[in-house]
Short mmCIF file of C-alpha atoms and ligand atoms in Angstrom, two decimals:
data_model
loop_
_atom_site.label_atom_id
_atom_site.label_comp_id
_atom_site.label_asym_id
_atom_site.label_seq_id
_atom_site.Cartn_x
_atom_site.Cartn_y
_atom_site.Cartn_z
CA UNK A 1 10.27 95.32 57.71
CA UNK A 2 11.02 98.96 56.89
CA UNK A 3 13.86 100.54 56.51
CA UNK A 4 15.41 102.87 59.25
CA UNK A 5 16.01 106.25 59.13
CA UNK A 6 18.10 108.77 60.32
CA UNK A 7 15.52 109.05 63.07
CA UNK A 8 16.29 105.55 64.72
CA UNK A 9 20.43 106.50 64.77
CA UNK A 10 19.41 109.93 66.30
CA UNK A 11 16.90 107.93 68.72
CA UNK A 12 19.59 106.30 70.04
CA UNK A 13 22.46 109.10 69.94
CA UNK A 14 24.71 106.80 67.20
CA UNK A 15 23.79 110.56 65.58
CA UNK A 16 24.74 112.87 68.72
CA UNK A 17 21.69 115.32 68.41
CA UNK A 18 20.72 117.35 72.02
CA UNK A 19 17.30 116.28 72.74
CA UNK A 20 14.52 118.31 74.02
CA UNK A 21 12.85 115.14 75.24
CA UNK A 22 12.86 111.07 74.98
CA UNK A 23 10.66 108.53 77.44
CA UNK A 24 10.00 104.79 76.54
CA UNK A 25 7.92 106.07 73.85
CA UNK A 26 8.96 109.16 71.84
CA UNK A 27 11.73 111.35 71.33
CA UNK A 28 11.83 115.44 70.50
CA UNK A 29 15.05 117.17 68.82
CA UNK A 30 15.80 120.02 66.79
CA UNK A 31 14.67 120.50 62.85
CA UNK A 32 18.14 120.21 61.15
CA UNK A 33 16.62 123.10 58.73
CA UNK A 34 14.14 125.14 61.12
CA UNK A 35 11.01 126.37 59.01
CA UNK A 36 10.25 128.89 61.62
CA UNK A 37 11.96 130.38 65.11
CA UNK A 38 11.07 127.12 66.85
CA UNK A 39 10.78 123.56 64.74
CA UNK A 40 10.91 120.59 66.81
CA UNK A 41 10.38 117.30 66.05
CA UNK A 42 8.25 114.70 68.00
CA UNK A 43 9.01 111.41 66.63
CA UNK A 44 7.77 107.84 68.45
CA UNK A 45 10.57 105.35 69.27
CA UNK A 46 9.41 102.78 67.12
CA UNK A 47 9.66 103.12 63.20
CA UNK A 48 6.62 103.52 61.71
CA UNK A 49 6.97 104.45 58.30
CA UNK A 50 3.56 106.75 57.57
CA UNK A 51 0.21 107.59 59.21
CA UNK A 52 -1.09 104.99 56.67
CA UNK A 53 0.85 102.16 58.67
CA UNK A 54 -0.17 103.31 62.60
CA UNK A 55 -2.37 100.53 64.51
CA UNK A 56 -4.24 100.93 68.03
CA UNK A 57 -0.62 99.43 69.44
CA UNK A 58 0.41 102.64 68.65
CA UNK A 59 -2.23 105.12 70.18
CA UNK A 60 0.01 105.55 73.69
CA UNK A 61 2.92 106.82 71.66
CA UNK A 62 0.54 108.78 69.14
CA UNK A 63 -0.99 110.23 72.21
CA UNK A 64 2.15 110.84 74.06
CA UNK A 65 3.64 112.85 71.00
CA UNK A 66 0.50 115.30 71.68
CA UNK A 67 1.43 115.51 75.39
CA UNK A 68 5.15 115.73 74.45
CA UNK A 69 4.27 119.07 71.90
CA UNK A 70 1.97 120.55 74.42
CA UNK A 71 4.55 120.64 77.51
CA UNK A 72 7.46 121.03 74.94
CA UNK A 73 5.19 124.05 73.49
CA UNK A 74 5.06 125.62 77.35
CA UNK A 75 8.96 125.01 78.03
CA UNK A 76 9.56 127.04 74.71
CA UNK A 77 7.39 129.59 75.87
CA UNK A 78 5.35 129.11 72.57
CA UNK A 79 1.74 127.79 74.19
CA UNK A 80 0.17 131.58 74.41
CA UNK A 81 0.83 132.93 71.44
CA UNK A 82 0.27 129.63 69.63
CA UNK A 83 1.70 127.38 67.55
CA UNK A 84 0.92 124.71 64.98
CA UNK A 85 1.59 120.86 64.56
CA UNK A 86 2.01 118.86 61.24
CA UNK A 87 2.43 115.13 60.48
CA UNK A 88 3.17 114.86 56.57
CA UNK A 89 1.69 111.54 55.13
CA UNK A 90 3.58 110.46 51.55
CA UNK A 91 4.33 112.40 48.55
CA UNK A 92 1.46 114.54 48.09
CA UNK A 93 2.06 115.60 51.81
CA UNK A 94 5.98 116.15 51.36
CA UNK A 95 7.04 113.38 53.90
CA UNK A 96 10.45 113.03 53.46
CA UNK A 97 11.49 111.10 56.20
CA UNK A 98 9.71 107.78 56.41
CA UNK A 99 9.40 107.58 60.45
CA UNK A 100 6.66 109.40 61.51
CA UNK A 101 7.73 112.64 63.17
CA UNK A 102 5.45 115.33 64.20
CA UNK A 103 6.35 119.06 63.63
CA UNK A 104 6.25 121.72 66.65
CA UNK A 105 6.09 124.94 64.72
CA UNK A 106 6.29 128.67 66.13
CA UNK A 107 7.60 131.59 67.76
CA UNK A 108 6.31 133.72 64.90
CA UNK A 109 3.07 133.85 63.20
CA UNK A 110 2.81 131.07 60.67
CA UNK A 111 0.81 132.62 58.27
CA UNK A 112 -2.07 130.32 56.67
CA UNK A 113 -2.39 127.01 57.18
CA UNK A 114 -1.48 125.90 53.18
CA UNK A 115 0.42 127.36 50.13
CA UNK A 116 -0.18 125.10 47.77
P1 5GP B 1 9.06 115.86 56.46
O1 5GP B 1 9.21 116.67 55.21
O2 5GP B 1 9.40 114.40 56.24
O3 5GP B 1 7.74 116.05 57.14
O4 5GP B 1 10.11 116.45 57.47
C1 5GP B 1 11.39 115.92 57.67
C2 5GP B 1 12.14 116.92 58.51
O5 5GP B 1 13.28 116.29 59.07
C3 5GP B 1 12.62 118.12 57.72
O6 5GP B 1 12.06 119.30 58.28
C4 5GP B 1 14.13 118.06 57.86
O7 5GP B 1 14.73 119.34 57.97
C5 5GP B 1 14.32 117.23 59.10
N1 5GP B 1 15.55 116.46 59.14
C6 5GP B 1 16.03 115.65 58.14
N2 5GP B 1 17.19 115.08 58.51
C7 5GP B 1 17.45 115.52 59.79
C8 5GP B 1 18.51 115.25 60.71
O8 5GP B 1 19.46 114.51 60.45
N3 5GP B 1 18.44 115.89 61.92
C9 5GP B 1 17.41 116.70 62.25
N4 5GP B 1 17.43 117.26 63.46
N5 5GP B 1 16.38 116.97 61.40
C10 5GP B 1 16.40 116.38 60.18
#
C-alpha cells in the first residue's frame, strides 16, 4: 500500500487549498511554488505513486486529467497562446511528490522543452 501524500489531505480539504477543479476522478489546485505565471496541478483522486504503477483501471482518470488541463487551460485564458503539460516519473525525472500530478504550465513563454 503506498504511502499518502500531501495530495490525498489536500484532496479532501484536511489541507484547505482553493481548488480550480475536483469530480469523482481528479482534482486541480494551485503549485505551492509556481514555476511560471500559471502552474496548476491535475492530480487523480486515487494515489498512484508513479507513471510506472498506472493500470488500464486508471485510463478514465488519466484521460480525464487531459480533459481537466485542456478546459482548465481555456478558463485561464492560456489555450491560444499555449501552454505545456509535465508528469515527472522518479528521480531522474525530479518527482517529488509520489501521487501522480500533472503540471499545467503557462502564461509566458516556457522557453525549451529541457535544461538539463
Ligand atoms: P514534482 O517535482 O513532484 O513533479 O512536483 C511537485 C510539485 O508539488 C512542486 O511543483 C511543488 O511546488 C508542489 N507542491 C508540493 N507541496 C505542495 C502543497 O502542499 N501544495 C501545493 N499546492 N503544491 C505543492
Amino acid at each position: 500500500m503506498a504511502e499518502e501524500t500531501i495530495f490525498s489531505k489536500i484532496i479532501r480539504q484536511e489541507i484547505p487549498t482553493p481548488l480550480l477543479y475536483q469530480d469523482d476522478l481528479v482534482t486541480a489546485f494551485r503549485d505551492i511554488a509556481p514555476r511560471a505565471d500559471t502552474h496548476i496541478l491535475i492530480i487523480p483522486n486515487k494515489l498512484i505513486p508513479t507513471i510506472n504503477d498506472v493500470s488500464e483501471d486508471d485510463e478514465l482518470a488519466l484521460g480525464r486529467m487531459i480533459t481537466v488541463a485542456s478546459k482548465l487551460a481555456k478558463e485561464q485564458g492560456i489555450d491560444e497562446n499555449g501552454y505545456r503539460l509535465i508528469i515527472n516519473c522518479n528521480k531522474h525525472g525530479g518527482q517529488e511528490v509520489y501521487h501522480i500530478h500533472m503540471h499545467l504550465l503557462g502564461g509566458q513563454p516556457l522557453g525549451p522543452m529541457l535544461a538539463i
